[in-house]
XYZ file of C-alpha atoms in Angstrom:
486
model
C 38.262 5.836 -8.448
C 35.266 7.130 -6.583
C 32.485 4.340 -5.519
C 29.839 3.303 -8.348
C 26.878 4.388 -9.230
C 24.251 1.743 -7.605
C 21.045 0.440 -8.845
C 18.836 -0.912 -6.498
C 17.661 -4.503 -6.858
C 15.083 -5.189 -4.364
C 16.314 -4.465 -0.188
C 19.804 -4.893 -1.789
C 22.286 -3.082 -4.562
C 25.180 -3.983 -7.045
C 27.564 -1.490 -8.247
C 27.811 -0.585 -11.978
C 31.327 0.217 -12.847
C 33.411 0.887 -15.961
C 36.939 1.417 -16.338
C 38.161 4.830 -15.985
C 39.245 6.193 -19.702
C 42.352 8.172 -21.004
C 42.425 11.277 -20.699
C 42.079 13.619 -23.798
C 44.901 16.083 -24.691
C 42.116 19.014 -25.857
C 40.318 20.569 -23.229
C 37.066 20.183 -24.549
C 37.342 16.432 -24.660
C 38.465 17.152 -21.250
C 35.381 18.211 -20.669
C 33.548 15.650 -22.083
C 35.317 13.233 -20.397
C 34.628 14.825 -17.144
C 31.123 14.096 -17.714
C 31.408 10.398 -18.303
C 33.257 9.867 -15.412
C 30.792 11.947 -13.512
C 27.970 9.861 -14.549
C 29.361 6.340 -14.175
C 30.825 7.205 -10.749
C 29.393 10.371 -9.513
C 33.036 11.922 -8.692
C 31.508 15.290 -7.917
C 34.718 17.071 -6.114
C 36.836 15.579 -9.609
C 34.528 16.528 -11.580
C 34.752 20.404 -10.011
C 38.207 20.619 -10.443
C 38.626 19.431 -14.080
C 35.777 21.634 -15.105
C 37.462 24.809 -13.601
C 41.025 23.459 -15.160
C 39.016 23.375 -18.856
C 37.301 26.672 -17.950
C 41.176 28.213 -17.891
C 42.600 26.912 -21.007
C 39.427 27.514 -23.029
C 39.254 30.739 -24.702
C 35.674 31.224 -25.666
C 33.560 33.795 -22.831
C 30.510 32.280 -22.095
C 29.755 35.796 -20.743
C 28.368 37.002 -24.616
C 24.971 35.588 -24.288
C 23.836 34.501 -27.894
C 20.689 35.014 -29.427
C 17.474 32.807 -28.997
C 17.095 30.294 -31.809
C 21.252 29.757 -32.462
C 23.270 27.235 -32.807
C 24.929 27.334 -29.370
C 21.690 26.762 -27.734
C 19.759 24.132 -29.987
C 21.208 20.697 -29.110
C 20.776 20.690 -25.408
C 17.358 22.375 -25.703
C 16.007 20.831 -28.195
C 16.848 17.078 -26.358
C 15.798 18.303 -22.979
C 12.897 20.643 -24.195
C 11.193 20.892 -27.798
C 10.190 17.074 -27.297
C 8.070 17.730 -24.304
C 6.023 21.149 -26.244
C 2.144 20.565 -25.524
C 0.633 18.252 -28.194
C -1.509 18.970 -30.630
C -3.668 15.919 -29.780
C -6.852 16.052 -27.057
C -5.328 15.127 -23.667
C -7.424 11.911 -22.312
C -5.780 11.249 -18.884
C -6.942 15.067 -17.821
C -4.166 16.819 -17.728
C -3.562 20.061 -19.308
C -0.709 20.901 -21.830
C 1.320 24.150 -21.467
C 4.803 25.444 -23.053
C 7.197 25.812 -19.745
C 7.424 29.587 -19.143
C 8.095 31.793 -16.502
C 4.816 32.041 -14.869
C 4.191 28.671 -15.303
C 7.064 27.543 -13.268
C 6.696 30.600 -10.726
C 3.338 28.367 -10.450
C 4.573 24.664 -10.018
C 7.696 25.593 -7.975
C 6.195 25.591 -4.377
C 5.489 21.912 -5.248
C 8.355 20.701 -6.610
C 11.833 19.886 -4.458
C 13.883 22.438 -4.547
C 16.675 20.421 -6.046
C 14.004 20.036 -8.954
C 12.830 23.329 -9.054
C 16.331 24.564 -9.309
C 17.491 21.784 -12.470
C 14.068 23.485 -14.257
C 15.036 26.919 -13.472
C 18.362 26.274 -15.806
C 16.978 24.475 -18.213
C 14.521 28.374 -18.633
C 18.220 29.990 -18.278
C 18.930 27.663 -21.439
C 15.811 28.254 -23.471
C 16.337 32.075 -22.792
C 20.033 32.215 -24.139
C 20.748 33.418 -20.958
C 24.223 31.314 -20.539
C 26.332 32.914 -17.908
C 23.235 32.615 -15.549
C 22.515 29.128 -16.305
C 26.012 28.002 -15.975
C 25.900 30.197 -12.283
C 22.912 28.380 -11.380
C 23.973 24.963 -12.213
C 27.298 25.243 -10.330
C 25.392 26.290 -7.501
C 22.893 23.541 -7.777
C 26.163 20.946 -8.168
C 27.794 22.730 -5.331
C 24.739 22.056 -3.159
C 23.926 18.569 -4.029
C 27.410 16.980 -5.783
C 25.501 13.458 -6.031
C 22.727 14.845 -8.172
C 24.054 13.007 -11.398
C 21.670 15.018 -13.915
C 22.736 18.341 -12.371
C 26.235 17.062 -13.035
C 25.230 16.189 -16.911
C 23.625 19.309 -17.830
C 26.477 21.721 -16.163
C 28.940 19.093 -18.152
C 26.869 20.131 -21.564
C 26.509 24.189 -20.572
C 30.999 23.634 -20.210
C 31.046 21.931 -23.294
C 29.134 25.156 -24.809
C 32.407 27.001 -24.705
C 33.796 25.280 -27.327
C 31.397 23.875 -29.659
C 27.304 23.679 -29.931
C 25.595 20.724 -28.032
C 24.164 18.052 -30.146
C 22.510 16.080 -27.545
C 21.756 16.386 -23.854
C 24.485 14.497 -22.431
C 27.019 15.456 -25.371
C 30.071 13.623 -24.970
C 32.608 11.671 -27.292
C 31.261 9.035 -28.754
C 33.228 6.405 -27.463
C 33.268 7.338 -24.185
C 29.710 7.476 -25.050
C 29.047 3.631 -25.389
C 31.853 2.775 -22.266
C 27.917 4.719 -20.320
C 25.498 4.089 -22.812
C 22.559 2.858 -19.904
C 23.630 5.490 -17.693
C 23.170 8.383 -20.058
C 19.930 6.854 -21.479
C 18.532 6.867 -18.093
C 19.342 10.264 -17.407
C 17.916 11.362 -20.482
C 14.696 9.916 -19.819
C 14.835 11.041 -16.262
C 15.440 15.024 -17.614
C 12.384 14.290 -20.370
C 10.122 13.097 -17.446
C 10.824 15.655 -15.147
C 9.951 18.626 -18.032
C 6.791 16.728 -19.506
C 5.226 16.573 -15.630
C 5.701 20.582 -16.086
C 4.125 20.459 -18.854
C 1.482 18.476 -18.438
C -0.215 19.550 -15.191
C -3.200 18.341 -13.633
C -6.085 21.398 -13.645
C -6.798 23.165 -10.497
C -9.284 21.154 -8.328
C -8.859 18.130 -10.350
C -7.769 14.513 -8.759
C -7.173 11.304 -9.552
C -10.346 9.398 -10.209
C -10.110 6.932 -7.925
C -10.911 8.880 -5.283
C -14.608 8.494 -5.228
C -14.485 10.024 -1.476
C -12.142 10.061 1.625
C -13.062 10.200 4.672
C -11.410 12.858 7.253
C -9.548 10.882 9.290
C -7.125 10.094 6.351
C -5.678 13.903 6.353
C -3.161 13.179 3.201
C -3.397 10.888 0.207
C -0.760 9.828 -2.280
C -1.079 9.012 -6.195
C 1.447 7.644 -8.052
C 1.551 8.383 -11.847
C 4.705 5.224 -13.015
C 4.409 6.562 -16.524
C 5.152 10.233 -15.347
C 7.682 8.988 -12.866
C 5.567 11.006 -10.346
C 4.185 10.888 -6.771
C 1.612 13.277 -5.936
C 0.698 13.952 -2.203
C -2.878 15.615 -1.387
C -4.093 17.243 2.261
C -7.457 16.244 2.206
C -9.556 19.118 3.301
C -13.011 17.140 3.124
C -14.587 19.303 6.390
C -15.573 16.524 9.216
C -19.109 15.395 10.383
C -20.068 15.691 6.896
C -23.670 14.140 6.051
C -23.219 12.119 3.097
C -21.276 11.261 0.905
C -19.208 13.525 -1.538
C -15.889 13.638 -3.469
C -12.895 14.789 -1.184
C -11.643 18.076 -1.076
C -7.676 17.414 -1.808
C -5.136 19.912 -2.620
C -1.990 19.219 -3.963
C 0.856 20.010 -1.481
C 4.011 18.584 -3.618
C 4.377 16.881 -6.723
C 7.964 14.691 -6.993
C 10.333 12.519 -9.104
C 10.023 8.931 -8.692
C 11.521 5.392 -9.583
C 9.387 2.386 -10.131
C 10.654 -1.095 -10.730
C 13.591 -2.168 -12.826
C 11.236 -4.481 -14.939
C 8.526 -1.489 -15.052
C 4.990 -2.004 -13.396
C 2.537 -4.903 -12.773
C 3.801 -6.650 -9.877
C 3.200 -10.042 -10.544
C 5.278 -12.784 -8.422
C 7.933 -12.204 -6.012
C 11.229 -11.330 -7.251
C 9.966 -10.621 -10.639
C 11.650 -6.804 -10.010
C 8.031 -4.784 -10.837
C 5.949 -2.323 -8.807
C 2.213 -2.936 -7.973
C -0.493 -1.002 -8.938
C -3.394 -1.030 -7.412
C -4.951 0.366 -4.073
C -2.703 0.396 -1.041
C -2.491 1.965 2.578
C 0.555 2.720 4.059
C 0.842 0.533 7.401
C 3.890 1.335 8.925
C 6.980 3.426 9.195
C 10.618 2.234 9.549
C 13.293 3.384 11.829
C 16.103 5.000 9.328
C 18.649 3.822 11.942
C 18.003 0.211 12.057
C 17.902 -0.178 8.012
C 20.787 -0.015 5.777
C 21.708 3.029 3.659
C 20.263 1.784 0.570
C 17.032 2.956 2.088
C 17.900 6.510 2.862
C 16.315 8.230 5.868
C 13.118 5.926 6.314
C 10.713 4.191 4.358
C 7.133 3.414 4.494
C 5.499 0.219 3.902
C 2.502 -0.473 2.209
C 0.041 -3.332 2.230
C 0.814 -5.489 -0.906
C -0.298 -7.987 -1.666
C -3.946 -6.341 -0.876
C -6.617 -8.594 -0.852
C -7.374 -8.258 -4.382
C -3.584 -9.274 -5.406
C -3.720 -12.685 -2.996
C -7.318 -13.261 -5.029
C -5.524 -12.928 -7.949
C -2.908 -15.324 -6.909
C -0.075 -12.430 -6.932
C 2.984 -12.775 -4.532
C 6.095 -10.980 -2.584
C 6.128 -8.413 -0.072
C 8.419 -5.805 1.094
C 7.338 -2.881 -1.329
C 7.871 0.178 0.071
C 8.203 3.873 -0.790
C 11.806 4.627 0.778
C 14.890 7.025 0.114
C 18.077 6.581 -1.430
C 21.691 6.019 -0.365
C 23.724 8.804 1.241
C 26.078 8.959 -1.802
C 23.095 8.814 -4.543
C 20.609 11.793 -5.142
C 17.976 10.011 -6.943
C 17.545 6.657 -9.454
C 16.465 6.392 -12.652
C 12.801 6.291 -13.628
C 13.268 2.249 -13.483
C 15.877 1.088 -11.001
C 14.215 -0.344 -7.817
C 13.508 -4.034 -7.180
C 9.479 -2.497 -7.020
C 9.561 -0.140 -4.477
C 8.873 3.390 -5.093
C 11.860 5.685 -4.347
C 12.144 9.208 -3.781
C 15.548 11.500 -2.934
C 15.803 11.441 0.527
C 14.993 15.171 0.864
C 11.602 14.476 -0.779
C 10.466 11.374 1.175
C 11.473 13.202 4.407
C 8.757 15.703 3.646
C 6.614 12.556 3.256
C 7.961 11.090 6.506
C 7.022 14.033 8.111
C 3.311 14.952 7.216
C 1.808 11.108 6.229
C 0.113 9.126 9.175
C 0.451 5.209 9.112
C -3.011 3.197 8.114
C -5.252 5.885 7.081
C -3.516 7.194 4.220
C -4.057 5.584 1.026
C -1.220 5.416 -2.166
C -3.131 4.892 -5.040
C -0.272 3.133 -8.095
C -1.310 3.501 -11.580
C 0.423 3.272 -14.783
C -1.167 6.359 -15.629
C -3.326 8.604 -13.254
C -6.655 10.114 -15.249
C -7.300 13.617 -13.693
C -10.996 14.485 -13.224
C -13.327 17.267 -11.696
C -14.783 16.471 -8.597
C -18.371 16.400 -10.532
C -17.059 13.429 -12.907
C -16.653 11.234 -9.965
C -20.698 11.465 -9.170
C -21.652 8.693 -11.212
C -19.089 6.353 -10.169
C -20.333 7.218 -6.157
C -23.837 7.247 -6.716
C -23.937 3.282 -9.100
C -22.011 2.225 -5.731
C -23.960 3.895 -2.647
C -26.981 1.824 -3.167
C -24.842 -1.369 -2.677
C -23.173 -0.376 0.300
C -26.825 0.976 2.038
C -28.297 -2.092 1.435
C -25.304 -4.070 3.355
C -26.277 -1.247 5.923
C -29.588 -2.033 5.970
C -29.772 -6.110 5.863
C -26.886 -5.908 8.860
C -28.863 -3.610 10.881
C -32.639 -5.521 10.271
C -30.654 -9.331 10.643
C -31.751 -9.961 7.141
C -29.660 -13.109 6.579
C -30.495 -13.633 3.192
C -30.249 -10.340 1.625
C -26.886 -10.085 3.389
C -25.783 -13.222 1.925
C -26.408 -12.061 -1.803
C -23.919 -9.156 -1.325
C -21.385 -11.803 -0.575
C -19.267 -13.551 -3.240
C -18.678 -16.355 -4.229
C -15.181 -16.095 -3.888
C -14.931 -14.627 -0.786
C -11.439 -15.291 1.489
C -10.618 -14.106 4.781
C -7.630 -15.537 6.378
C -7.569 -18.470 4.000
C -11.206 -19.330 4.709
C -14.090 -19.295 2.036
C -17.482 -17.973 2.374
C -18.942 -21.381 3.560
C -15.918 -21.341 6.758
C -16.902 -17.877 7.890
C -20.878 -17.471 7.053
C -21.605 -19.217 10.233
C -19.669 -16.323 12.238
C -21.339 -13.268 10.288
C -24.627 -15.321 10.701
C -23.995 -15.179 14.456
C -23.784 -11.766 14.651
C -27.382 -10.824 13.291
C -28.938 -12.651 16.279
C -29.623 -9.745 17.786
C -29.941 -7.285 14.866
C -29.795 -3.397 15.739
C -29.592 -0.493 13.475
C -26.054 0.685 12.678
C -24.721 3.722 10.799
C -21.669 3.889 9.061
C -19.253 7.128 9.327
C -16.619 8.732 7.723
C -16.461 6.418 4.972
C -14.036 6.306 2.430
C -14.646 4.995 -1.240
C -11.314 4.461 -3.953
C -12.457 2.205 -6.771
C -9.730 0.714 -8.605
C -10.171 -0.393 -12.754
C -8.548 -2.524 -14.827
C -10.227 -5.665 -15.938
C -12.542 -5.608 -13.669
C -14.141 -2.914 -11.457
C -13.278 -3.367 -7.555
C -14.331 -0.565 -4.308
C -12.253 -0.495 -1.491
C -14.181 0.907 0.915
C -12.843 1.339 5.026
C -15.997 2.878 7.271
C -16.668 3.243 11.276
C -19.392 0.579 12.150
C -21.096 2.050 14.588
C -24.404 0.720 16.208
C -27.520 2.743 17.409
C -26.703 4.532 20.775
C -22.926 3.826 21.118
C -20.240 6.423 20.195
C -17.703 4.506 19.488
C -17.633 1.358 16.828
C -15.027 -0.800 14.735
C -13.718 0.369 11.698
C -14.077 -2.030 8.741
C -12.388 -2.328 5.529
C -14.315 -4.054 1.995
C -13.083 -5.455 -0.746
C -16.013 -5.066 -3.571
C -16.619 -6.236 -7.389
C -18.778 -5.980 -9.790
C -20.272 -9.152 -10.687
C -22.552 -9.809 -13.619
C -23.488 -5.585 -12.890
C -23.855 -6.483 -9.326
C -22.036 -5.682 -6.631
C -20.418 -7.931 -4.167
C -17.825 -8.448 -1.311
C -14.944 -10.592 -1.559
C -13.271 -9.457 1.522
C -13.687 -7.466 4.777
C -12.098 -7.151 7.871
C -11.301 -4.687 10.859
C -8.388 -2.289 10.184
């Protein structure tokens, strides 16, 4: 029996196996059956040949296409399509609802895999009643990538259309049914997620609100949307030397699938099998050939815990945005131990246009799409807070530095009390500063918090130190809680 599907459980796996059923003596439960086995062990080159076996003793020609609207069609659409039509309600995380049509995909595909714009493509073949073409396209697409378990499901439903309409996406016996009950479910949800971030698209020239601005240096940003099972990466075209402050200039350069954490979101303690959200840089980048398989061809660490995680008394490590193993195309939209994983054809597009500690992955549970005009207010209620830590450094004001420091301040395990007598130090011999190419990505939840990262640079000098800030509001004022050199 082929190796078993694996779920990912932190930097490890465990295989997920059931036994292999009877065969049925009707070809169309031959069919059916194909599929379960497909999904539970991903026996692609199996899976081929009992397809083509069924294709020969089935009489029905898929070649007659039927019309739009008939029973043939209904089941698989209506489970992988109706349910993700634009609402009827107002949109309040920004994004805009559209039906999936032709130009609208003509639109999104440059951004999506190819893998994904291909799956997408069928499911339009489908919707169309255009069957001989979709079942073309989704041998092809099986041919191409045999681990891509979905791809396997939805050609197993377009077989089983020879003989009988599809109820479900996914339509097999029922009891072979419950023998994969978790592994269909998953790929259900992973086909409705993939169609609804279609659907609901972010409007041209619209980005993720936390992104009050970004400096140049960090030439690519990344957002992840956990409830859209999405990763969006951004070139930042914010033009250098620029005067003041402003909201970046980022265009959206690919838009993927992604899995989150078994247990969902909210990283709380280590082990406890959830992904982070919050604020994070990516620090690092791992050698594919000194990790093991699970982790596909790289990965890319990111800073959790943050400083705002270890003040909130949050723990682990190790979260990372990595690949998947050789024999596995993708995971389901909650299978990691809390990393975020991509197919390994998507993160090596990552891999290959991210740079290590200037670009920033912003987590949410759900990303809330703005104009870059809606992010004014948000910049502005912050600037004056971070000039007048400009100006009190570069005048040696003690005092009014002091008041922009909190209470709870930590650096390195030391309070505010351990480390004033160090910053105090360094306004001895006061001289003006500037700060450049400043970057500002506030982060919301119960409280408001700035991470800011800017080049210190004093009067005269070309060159400086580039700091990062942790910032909260405080009874409406603002105040740091952490800084250090990046």
């Amino acid at each position: 029996m082929p190796s078993p599907r694996h779920f990912q459980r932190g930097h490890a796996s465990f295989p997920t196996a059931f036994d292999e059923p009877r065969p049925f003596k009707r070809s169309h439960l031959l069919v059916a059956l194909a599929l379960v086995l497909c999904v539970a062990a991903g026996a692609a080159h199996w899976w081929s040949t009992m397809h083509r076996e069924a294709m020969v003793t089935t009489a029905i020609d898929l070649g007659s296409e039927a019309p739009v609207g008939t029973a043939i069609r209904s089941g698989l659409i209506d489970a992988a399509y109706a349910r993700v039509q634009p609402s009827s309600t107002v949109p309040t995380d920004g994004l805009s609802r559209a039906p999936l049509t032709d130009d609208l995909l003509h639109e999104v595909k440059p951004l999506l895999a190819q893998a994904e714009a291909r799956l997408i493509g069928i499911y339009q073949h489908i919707r169309q009643a255009e069957h001989r073409q979709a079942l073309q396209a989704a041998e092809a697409l099986v041919r191409d990538h045999p681990n891509f378990q979905l791809a396997q499901l939805v050609l197993g439903d377009l077989l089983t259309l020879q003989t009988r309409p599809v109820r479900t996406l996914g339509d097999v016996p029922d009891t072979s049914a419950l023998a994969a009950a978790d592994q269909l479910k998953a790929l259900r949800e992973e086909s409705r997620r993939r169609l609804a971030a279609l659907t609901e698209r972010p409007p041209a020239g619209h980005l993720p609100r936390q992104f009050l601005s970004l400096a140049p240096q960090s030439r690519h940003a990344i957002a992840i949307d956990a409830s859209r099972s999405r990763l969006y990466l951004f070139e930042n075209l914010t033009p250098a030397n620029t005067s003041e402050e402003r909201a970046p200039d980022l265009r959206l350069i690919a838009d993927y699938y992604i899995s989150v954490g078994l247990q969902g979101i909210e990283k709380q303690v280590e082990g406890d099998k959830r992904t982070p959200l919050g604020v994070y840089y990516i620090t690092s980048t791992l050698d594919p050939d000194k990790l093991p398989d699970l982790y596909g061809v790289g990965a890319l660490p990111i800073n959790y815990p943050n400083a705002l995680d270890l003040q909130r008394g949050k723990t682990g490590s190790g979260i990372w945005l990595h690949g998947t193993p050789s024999n596995q195309f993708v995971r389901a939209p909650q299978a990691s131990d809390g990393c975020v994983v991509l197919s390994n054809q998507d993160l090596s597009r990552i891999l290959r246009t991210v740079q290590i500690r200037t670009t920033p992955v912003v987590i949410a549970e759900r990303l809330e799409w703005v104009s870059p005009d809606g992010l004014d207010a948000d910049r502005k209620d912050f600037a004056q807070a971070l000039e007048s830590w400009r100006q009190a450094r570069s005048a040696g004001d003690e005092a009014s530095l002091r008041a922009l420091y909190s209470d709870r301040f930590r650096q390195s395990g030391k309070d505010l009390e351990q480390v004033w007598p160090r910053l105090a130090a360094e306004l001895r011999n006061p001289r003006p500063i500037e700060l450049k190419d400043t970057s500002l990505l506030k982060w919301r939840d119960t409280e408001e918090t700035m991470v800011v990262t800017f080049g210190e640079v004093a009067a005269g000098q070309s060159r400086g130190v580039t700091r990062r800030q942790y910032w909260a509001r405080e009874n409406g004022q603002w105040k740091i809680f952490f800084e250090g050199n990046t």
